JSON list of C-alpha atoms and ligand atoms in Angstrom, two decimals:
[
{"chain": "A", "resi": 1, "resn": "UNK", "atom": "CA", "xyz": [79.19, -196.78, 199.62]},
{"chain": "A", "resi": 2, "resn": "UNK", "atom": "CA", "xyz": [77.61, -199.41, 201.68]},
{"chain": "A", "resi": 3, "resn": "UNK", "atom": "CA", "xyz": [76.00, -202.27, 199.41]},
{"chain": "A", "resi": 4, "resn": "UNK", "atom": "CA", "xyz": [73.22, -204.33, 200.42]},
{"chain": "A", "resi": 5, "resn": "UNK", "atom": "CA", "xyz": [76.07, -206.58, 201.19]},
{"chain": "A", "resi": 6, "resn": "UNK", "atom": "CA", "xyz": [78.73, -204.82, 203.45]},
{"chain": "A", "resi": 7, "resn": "UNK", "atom": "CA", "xyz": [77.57, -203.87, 206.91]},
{"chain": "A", "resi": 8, "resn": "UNK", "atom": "CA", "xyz": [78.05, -200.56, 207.91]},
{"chain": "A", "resi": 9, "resn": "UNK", "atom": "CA", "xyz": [81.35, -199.97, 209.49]},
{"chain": "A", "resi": 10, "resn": "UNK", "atom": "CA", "xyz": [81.46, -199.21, 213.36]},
{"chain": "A", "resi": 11, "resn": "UNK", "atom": "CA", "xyz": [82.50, -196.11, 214.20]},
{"chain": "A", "resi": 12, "resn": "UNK", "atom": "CA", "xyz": [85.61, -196.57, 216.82]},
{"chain": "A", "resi": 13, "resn": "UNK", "atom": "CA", "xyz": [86.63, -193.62, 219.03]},
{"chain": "A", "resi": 14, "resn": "UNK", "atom": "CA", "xyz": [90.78, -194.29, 221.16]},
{"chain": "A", "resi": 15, "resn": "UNK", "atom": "CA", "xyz": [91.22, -193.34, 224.31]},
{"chain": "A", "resi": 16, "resn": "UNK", "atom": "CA", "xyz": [95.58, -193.27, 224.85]},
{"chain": "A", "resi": 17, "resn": "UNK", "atom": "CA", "xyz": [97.78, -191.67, 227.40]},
{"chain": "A", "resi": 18, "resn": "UNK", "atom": "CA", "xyz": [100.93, -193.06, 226.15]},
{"chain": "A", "resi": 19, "resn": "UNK", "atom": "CA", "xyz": [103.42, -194.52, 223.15]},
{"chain": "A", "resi": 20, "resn": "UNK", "atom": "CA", "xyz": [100.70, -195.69, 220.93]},
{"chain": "A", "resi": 21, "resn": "UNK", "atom": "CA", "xyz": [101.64, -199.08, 219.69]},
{"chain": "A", "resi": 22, "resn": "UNK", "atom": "CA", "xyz": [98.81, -201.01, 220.29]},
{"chain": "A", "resi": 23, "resn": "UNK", "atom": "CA", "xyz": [96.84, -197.63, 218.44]},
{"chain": "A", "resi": 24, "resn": "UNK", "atom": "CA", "xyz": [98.40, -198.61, 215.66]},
{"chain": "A", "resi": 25, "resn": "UNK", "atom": "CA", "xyz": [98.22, -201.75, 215.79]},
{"chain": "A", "resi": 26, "resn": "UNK", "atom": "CA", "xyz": [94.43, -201.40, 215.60]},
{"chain": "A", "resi": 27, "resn": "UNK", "atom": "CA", "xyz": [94.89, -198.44, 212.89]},
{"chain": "A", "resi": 28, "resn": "UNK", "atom": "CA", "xyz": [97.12, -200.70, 210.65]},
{"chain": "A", "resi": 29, "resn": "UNK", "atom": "CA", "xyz": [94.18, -203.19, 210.66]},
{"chain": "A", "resi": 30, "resn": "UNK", "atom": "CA", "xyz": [91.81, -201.12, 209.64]},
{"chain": "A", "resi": 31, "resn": "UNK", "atom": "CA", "xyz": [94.04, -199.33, 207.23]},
{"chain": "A", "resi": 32, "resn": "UNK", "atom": "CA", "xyz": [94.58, -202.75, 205.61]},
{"chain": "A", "resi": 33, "resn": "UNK", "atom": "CA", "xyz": [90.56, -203.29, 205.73]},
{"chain": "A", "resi": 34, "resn": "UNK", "atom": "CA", "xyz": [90.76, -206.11, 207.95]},
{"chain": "A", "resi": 35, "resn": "UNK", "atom": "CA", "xyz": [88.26, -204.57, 210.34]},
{"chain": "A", "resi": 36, "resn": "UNK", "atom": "CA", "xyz": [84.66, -203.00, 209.19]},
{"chain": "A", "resi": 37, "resn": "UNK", "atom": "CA", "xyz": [85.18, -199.87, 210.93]},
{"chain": "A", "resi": 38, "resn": "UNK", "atom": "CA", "xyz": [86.28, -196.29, 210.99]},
{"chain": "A", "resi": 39, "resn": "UNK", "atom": "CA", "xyz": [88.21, -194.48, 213.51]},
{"chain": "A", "resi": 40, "resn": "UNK", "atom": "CA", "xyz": [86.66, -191.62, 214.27]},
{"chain": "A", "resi": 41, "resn": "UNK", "atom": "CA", "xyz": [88.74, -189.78, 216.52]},
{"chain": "A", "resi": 42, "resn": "UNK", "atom": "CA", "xyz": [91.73, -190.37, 219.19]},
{"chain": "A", "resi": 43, "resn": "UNK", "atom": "CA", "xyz": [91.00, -188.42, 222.86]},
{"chain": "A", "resi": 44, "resn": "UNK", "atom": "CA", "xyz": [93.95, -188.04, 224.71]},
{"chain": "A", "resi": 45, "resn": "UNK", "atom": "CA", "xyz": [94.58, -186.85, 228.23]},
{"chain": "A", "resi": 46, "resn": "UNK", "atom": "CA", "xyz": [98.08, -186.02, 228.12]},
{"chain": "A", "resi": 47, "resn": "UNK", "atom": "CA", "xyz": [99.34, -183.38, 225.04]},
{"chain": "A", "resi": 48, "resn": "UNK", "atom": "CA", "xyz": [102.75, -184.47, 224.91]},
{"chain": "A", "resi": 49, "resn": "UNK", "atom": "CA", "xyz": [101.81, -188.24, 224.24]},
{"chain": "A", "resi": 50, "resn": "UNK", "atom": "CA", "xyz": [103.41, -190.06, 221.07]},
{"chain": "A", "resi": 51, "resn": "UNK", "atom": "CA", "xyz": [99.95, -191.86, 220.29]},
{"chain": "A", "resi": 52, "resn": "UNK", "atom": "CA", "xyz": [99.11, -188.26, 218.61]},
{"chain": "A", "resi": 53, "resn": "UNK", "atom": "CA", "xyz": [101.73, -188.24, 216.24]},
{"chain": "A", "resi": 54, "resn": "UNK", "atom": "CA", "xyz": [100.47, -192.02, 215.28]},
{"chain": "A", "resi": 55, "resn": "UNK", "atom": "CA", "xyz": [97.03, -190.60, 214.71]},
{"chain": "A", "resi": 56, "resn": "UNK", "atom": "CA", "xyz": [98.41, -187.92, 212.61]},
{"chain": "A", "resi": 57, "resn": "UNK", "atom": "CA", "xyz": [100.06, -190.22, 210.74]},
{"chain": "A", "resi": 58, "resn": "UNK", "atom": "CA", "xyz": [97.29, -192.20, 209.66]},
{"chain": "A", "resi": 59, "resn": "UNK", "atom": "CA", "xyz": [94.63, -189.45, 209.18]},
{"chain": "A", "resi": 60, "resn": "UNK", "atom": "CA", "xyz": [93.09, -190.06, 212.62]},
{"chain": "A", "resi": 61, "resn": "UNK", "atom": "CA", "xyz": [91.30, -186.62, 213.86]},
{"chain": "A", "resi": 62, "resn": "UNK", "atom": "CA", "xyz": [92.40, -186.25, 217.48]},
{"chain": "A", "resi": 63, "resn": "UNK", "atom": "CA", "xyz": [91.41, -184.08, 220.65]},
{"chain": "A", "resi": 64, "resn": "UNK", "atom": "CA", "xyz": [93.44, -183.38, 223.70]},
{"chain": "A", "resi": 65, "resn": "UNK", "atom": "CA", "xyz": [91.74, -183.02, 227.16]},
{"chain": "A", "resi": 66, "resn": "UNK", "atom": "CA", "xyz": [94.52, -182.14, 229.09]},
{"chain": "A", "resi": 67, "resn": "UNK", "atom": "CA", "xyz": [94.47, -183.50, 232.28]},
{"chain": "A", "resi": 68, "resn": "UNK", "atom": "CA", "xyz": [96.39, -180.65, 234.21]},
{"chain": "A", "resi": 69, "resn": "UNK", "atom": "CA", "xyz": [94.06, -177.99, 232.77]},
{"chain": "A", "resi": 70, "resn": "UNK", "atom": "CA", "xyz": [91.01, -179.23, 234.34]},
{"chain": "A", "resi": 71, "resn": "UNK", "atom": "CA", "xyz": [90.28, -177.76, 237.58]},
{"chain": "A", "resi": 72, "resn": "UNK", "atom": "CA", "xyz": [89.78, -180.94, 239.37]},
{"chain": "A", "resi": 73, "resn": "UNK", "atom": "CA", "xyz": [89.22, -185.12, 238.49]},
{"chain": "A", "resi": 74, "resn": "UNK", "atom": "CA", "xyz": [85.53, -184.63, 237.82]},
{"chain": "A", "resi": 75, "resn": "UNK", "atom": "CA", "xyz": [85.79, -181.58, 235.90]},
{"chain": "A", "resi": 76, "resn": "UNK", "atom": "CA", "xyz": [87.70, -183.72, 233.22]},
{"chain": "A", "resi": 77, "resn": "UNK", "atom": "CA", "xyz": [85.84, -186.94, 233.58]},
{"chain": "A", "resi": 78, "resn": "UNK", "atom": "CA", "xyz": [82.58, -184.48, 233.14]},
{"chain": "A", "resi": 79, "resn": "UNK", "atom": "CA", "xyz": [84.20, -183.60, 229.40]},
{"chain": "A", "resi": 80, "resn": "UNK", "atom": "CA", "xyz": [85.73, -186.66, 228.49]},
{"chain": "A", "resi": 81, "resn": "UNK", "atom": "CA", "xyz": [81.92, -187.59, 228.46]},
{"chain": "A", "resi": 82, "resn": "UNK", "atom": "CA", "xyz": [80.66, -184.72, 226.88]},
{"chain": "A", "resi": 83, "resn": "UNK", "atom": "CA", "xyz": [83.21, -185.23, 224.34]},
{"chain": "A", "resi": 84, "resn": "UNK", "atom": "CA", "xyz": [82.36, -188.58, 223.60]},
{"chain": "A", "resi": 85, "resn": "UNK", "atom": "CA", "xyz": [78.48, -188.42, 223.79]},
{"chain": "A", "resi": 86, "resn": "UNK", "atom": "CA", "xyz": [79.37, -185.63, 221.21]},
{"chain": "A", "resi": 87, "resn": "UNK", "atom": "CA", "xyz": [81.15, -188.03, 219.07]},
{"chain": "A", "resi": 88, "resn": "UNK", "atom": "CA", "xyz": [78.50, -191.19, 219.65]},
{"chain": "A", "resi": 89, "resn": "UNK", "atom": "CA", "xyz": [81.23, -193.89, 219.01]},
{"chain": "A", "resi": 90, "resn": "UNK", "atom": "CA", "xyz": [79.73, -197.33, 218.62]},
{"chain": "A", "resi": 91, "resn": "UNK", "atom": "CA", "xyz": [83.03, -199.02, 220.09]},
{"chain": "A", "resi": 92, "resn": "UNK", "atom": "CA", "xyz": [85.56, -196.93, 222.70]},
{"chain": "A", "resi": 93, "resn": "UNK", "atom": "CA", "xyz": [88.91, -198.56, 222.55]},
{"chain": "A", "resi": 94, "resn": "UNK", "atom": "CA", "xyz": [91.63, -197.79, 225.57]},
{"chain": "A", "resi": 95, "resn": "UNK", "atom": "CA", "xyz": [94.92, -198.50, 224.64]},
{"chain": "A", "resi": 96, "resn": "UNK", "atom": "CA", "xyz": [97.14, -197.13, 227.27]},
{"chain": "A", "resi": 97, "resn": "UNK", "atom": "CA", "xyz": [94.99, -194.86, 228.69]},
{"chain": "A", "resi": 98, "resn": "UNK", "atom": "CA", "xyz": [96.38, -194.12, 232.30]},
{"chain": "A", "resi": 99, "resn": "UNK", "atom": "CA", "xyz": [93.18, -193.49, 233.83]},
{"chain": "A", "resi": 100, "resn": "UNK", "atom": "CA", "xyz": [90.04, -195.27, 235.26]},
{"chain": "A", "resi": 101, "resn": "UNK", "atom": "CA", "xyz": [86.41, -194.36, 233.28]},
{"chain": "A", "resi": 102, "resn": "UNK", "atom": "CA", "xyz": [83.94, -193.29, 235.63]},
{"chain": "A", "resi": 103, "resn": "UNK", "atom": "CA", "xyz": [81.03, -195.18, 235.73]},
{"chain": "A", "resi": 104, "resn": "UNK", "atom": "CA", "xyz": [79.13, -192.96, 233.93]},
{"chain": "A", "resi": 105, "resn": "UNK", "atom": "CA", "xyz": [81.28, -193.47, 231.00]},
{"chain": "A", "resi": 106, "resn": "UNK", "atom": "CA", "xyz": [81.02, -197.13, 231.21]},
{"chain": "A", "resi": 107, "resn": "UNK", "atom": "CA", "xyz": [77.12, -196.87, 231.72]},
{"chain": "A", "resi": 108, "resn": "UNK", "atom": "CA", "xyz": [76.61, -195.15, 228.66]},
{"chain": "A", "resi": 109, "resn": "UNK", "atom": "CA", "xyz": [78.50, -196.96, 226.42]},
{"chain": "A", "resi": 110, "resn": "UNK", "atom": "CA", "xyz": [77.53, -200.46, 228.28]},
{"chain": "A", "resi": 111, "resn": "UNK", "atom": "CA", "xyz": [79.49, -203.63, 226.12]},
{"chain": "A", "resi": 112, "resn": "UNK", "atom": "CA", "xyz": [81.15, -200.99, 224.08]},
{"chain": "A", "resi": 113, "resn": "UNK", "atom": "CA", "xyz": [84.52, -200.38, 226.08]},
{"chain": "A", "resi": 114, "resn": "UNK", "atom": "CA", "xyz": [87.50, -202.50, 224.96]},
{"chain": "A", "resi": 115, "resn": "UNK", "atom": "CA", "xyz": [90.83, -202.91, 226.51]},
{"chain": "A", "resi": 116, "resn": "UNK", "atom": "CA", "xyz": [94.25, -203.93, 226.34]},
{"chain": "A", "resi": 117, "resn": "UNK", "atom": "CA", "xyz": [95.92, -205.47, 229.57]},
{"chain": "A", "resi": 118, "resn": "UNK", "atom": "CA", "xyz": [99.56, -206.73, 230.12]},
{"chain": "A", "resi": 119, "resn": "UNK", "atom": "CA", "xyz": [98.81, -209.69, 232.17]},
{"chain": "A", "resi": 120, "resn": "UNK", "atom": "CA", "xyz": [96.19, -212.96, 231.67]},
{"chain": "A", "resi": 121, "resn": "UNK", "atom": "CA", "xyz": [93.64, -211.25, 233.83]},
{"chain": "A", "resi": 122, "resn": "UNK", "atom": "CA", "xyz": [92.74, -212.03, 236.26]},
{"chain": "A", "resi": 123, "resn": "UNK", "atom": "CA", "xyz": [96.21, -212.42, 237.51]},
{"chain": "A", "resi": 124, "resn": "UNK", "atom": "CA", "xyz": [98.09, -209.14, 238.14]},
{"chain": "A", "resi": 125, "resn": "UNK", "atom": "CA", "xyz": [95.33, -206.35, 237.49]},
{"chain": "A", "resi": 126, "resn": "UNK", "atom": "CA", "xyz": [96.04, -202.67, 238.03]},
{"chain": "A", "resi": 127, "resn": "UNK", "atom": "CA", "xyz": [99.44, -200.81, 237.15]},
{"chain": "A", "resi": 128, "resn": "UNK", "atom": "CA", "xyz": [103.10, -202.95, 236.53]},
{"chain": "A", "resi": 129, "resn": "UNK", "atom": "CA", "xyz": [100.92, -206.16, 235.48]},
{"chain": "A", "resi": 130, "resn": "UNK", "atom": "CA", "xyz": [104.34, -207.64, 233.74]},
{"chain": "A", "resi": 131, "resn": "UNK", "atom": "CA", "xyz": [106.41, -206.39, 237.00]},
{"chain": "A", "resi": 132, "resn": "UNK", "atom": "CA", "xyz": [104.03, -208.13, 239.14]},
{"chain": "A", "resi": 133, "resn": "UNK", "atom": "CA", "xyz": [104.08, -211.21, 236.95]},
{"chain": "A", "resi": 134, "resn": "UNK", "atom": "CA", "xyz": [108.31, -211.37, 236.83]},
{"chain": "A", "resi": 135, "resn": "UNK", "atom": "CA", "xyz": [108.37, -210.73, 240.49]},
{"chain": "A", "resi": 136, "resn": "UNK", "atom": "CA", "xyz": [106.15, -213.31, 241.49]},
{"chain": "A", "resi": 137, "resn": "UNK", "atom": "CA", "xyz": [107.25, -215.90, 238.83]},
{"chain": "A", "resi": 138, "resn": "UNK", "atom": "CA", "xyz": [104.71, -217.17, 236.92]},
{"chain": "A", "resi": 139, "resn": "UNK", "atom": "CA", "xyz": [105.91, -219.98, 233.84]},
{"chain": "A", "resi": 140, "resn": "UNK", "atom": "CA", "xyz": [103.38, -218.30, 231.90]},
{"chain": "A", "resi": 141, "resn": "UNK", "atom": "CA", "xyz": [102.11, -214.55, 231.24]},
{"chain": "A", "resi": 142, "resn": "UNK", "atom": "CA", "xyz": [100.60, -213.22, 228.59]},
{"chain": "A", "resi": 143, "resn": "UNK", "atom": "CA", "xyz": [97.83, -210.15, 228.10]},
{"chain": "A", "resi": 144, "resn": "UNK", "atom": "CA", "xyz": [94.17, -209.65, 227.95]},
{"chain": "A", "resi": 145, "resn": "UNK", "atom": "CA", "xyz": [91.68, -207.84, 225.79]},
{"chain": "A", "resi": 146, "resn": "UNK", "atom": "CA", "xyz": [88.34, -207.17, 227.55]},
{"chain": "A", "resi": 147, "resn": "UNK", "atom": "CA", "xyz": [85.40, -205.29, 227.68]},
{"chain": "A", "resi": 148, "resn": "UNK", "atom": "CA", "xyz": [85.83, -202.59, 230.43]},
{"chain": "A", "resi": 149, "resn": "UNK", "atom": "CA", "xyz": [83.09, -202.99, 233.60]},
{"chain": "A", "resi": 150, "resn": "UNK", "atom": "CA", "xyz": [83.05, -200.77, 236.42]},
{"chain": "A", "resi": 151, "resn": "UNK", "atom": "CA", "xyz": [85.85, -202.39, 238.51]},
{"chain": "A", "resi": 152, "resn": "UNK", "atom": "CA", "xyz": [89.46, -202.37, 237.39]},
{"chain": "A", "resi": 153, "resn": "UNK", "atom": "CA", "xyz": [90.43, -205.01, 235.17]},
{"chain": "A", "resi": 154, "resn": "UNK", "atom": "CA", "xyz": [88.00, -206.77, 235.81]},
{"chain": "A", "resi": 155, "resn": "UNK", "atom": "CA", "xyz": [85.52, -207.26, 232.72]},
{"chain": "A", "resi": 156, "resn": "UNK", "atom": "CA", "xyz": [84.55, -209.84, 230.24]},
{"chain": "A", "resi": 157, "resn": "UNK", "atom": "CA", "xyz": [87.63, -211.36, 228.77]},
{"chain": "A", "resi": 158, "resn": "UNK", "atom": "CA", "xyz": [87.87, -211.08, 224.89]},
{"chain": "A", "resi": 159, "resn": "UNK", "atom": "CA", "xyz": [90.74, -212.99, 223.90]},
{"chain": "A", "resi": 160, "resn": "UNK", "atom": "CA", "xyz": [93.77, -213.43, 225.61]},
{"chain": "A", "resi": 161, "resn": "UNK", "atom": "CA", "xyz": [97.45, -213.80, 224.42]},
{"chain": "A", "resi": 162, "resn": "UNK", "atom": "CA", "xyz": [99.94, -216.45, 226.03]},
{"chain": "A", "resi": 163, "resn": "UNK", "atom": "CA", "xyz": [103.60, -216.08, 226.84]},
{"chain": "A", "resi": 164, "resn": "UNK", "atom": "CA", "xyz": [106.30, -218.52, 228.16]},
{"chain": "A", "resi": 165, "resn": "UNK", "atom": "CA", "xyz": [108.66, -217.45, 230.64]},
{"chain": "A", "resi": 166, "resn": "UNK", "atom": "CA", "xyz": [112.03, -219.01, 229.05]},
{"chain": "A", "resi": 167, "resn": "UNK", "atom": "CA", "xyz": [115.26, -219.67, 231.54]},
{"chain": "A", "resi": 168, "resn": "UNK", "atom": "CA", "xyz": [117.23, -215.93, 231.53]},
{"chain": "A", "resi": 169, "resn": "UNK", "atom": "CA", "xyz": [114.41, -214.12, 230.22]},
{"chain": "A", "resi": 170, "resn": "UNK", "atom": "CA", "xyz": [114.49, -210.75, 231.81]},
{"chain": "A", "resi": 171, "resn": "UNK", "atom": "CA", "xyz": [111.31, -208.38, 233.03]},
{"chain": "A", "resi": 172, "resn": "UNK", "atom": "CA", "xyz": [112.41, -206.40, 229.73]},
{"chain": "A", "resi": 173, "resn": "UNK", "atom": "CA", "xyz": [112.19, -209.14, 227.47]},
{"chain": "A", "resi": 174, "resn": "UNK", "atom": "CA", "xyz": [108.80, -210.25, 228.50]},
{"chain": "A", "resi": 175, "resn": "UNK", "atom": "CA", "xyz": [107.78, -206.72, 228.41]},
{"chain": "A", "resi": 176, "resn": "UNK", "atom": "CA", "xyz": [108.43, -206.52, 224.65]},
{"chain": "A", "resi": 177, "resn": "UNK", "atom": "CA", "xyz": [107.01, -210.60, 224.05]},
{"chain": "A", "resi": 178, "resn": "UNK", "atom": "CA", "xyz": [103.85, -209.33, 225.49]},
{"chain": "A", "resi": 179, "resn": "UNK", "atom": "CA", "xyz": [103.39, -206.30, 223.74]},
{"chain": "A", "resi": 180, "resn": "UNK", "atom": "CA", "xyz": [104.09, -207.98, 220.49]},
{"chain": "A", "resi": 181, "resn": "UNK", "atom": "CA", "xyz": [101.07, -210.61, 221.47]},
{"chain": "A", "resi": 182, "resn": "UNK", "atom": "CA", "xyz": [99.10, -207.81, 222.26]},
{"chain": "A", "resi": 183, "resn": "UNK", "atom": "CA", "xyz": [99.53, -206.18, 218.92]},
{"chain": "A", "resi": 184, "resn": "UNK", "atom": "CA", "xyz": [98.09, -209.29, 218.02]},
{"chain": "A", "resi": 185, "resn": "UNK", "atom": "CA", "xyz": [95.05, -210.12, 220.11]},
{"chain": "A", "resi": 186, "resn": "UNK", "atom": "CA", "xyz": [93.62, -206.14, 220.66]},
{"chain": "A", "resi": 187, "resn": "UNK", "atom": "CA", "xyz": [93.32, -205.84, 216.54]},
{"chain": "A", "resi": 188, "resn": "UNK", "atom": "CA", "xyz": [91.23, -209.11, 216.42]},
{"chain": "A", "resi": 189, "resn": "UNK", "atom": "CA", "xyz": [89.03, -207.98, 219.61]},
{"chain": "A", "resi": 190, "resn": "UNK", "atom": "CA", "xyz": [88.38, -205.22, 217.95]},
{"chain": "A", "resi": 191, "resn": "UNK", "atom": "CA", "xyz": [87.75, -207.33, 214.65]},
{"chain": "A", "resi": 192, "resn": "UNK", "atom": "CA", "xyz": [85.03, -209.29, 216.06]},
{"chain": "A", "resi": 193, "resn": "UNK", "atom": "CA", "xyz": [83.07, -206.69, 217.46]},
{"chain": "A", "resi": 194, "resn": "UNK", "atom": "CA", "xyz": [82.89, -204.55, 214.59]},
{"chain": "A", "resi": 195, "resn": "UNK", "atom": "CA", "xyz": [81.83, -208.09, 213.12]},
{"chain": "A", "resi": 196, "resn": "UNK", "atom": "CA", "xyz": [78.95, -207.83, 215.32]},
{"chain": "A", "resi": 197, "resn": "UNK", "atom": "CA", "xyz": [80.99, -211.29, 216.35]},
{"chain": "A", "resi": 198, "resn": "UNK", "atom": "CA", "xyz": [80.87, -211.04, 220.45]},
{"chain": "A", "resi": 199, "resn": "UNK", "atom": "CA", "xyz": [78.19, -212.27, 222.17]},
{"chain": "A", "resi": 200, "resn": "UNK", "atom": "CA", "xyz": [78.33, -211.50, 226.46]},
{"chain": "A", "resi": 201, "resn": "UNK", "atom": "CA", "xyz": [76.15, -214.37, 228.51]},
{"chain": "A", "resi": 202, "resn": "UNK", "atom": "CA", "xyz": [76.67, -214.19, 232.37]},
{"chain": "A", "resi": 203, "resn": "UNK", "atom": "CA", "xyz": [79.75, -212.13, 231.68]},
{"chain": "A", "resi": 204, "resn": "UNK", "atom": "CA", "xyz": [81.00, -214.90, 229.53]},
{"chain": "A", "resi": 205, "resn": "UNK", "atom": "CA", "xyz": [82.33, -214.05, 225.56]},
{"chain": "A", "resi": 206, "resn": "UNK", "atom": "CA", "xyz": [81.49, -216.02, 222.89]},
{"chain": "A", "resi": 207, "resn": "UNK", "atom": "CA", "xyz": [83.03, -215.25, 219.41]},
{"chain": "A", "resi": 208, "resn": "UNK", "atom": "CA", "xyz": [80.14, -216.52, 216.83]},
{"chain": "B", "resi": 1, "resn": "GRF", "atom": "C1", "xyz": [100.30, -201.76, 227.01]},
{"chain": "B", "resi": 1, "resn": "GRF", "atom": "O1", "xyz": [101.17, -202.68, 227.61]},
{"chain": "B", "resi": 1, "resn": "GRF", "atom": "C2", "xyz": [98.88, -202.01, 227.42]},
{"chain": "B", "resi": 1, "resn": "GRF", "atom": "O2", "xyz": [98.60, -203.35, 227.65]},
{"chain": "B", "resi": 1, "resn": "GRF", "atom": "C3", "xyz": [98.80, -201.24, 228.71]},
{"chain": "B", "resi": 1, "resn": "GRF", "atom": "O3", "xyz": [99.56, -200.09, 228.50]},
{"chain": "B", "resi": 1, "resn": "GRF", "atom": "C4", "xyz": [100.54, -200.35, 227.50]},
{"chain": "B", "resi": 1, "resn": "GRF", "atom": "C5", "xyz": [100.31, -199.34, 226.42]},
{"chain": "B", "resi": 1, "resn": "GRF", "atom": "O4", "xyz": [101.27, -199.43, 225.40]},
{"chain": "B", "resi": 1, "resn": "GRF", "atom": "N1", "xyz": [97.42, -200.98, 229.06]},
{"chain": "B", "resi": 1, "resn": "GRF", "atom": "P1", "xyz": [101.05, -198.63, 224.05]},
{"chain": "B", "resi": 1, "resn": "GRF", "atom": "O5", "xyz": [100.81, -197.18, 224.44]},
{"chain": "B", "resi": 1, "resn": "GRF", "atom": "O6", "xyz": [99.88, -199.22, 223.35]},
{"chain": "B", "resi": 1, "resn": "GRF", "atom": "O7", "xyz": [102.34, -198.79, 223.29]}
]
């Protein structure tokens, strides 16, 4: 029960299409207590993804809007909305979820929407961000965690997570050095917020 001296934890809904890692990377946190909130629920677009056996695993209720079932784009985006108005998270977290919120998403959670990116935005936005950093060979990469706005990529930047291209490395390896720093930095994002933490001036972040 909620004294008069723990704040009420923020209820957290997970948007994935994918693996899963950086879901529980965020669910190990709060397992662990580091972060004052509850996950509520994961919403998935795509039935076969692994991210809902990592929900199962930790207790995490999950729904599945299958993509292919809807009868066209908006007919999905239209219940992905429902669904989540239903639900009345406090903080949406996207963590490899392969497809762009409609505005109206983004407008009715506004500052509530945080994701994880591969790249240190704004270089390399979009799909392939560690591809697109190999290829064009940057010395340093790294990822991003950011509040989604209604461009791509393109929102308040959170924290972000720097990695050094080393002589030999390959596109695989930098992959994998990425992921692990954004295992690190999407937890702590998420951290803050529920922490009431993040304050947004002129699309600027401050961590208080
Ligand atoms: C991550 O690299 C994330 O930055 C990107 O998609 C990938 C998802 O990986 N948005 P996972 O599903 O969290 O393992």
């Amino acid at each position: 029960m909620a004294s008069l001296f723990t704040k009420p934890k923020k209820k957290i809904v997970f948007l994935a299409s994918g693996r899963g890692s950086n879901l529980r990377a965020v669910l190990e946190n709060l397992k662990k207590g580091k972060i004052a909130g509850t996950g509520i629920s994961l919403i998935t677009d795509n039935p076969a993804c692994k991210a809902l056996e990592i929900a199962k695993e930790f207790h995490l209720p999950s729904q599945v809007l299958d993509f292919k079932s809807f009868e066209d784009k908006s007919a999905y985006h239209k219940a992905l909305l429902d669904r989540l108005l239903e639900l009345q998270p406090e903080l949406i977290v996207t963590v490899g979820y392969m497809k762009i919120l409609k505005p109206e998403i983004i407008r009715a959670f506004p500052n509530s929407i945080i994701n994880i990116h591969p790249s240190l935005l704004p270089a390399f936005p979009g799909l392939g961000a560690q591809k697109q950093a190999f290829e064009y060979g940057v010395k340093i990469a790294g990822c991003t965690a950011h509040f989604v706005d209604e461009g791509v990529d393109s929102g308040p930047v959170i924290l972000q997570g720097v990695v050094k291209i080393k002589e030999g490395m390959s596109e695989r390896d930098l992959t994998l050095e990425i992921l692990k720093e954004e295992h690190k930095i999407l937890p702590l994002a998420v951290q803050y917020f529920c922490e009431g933490k993040l304050k947004i001036q002129n699309r600027k972040v401050s961590i208080q």
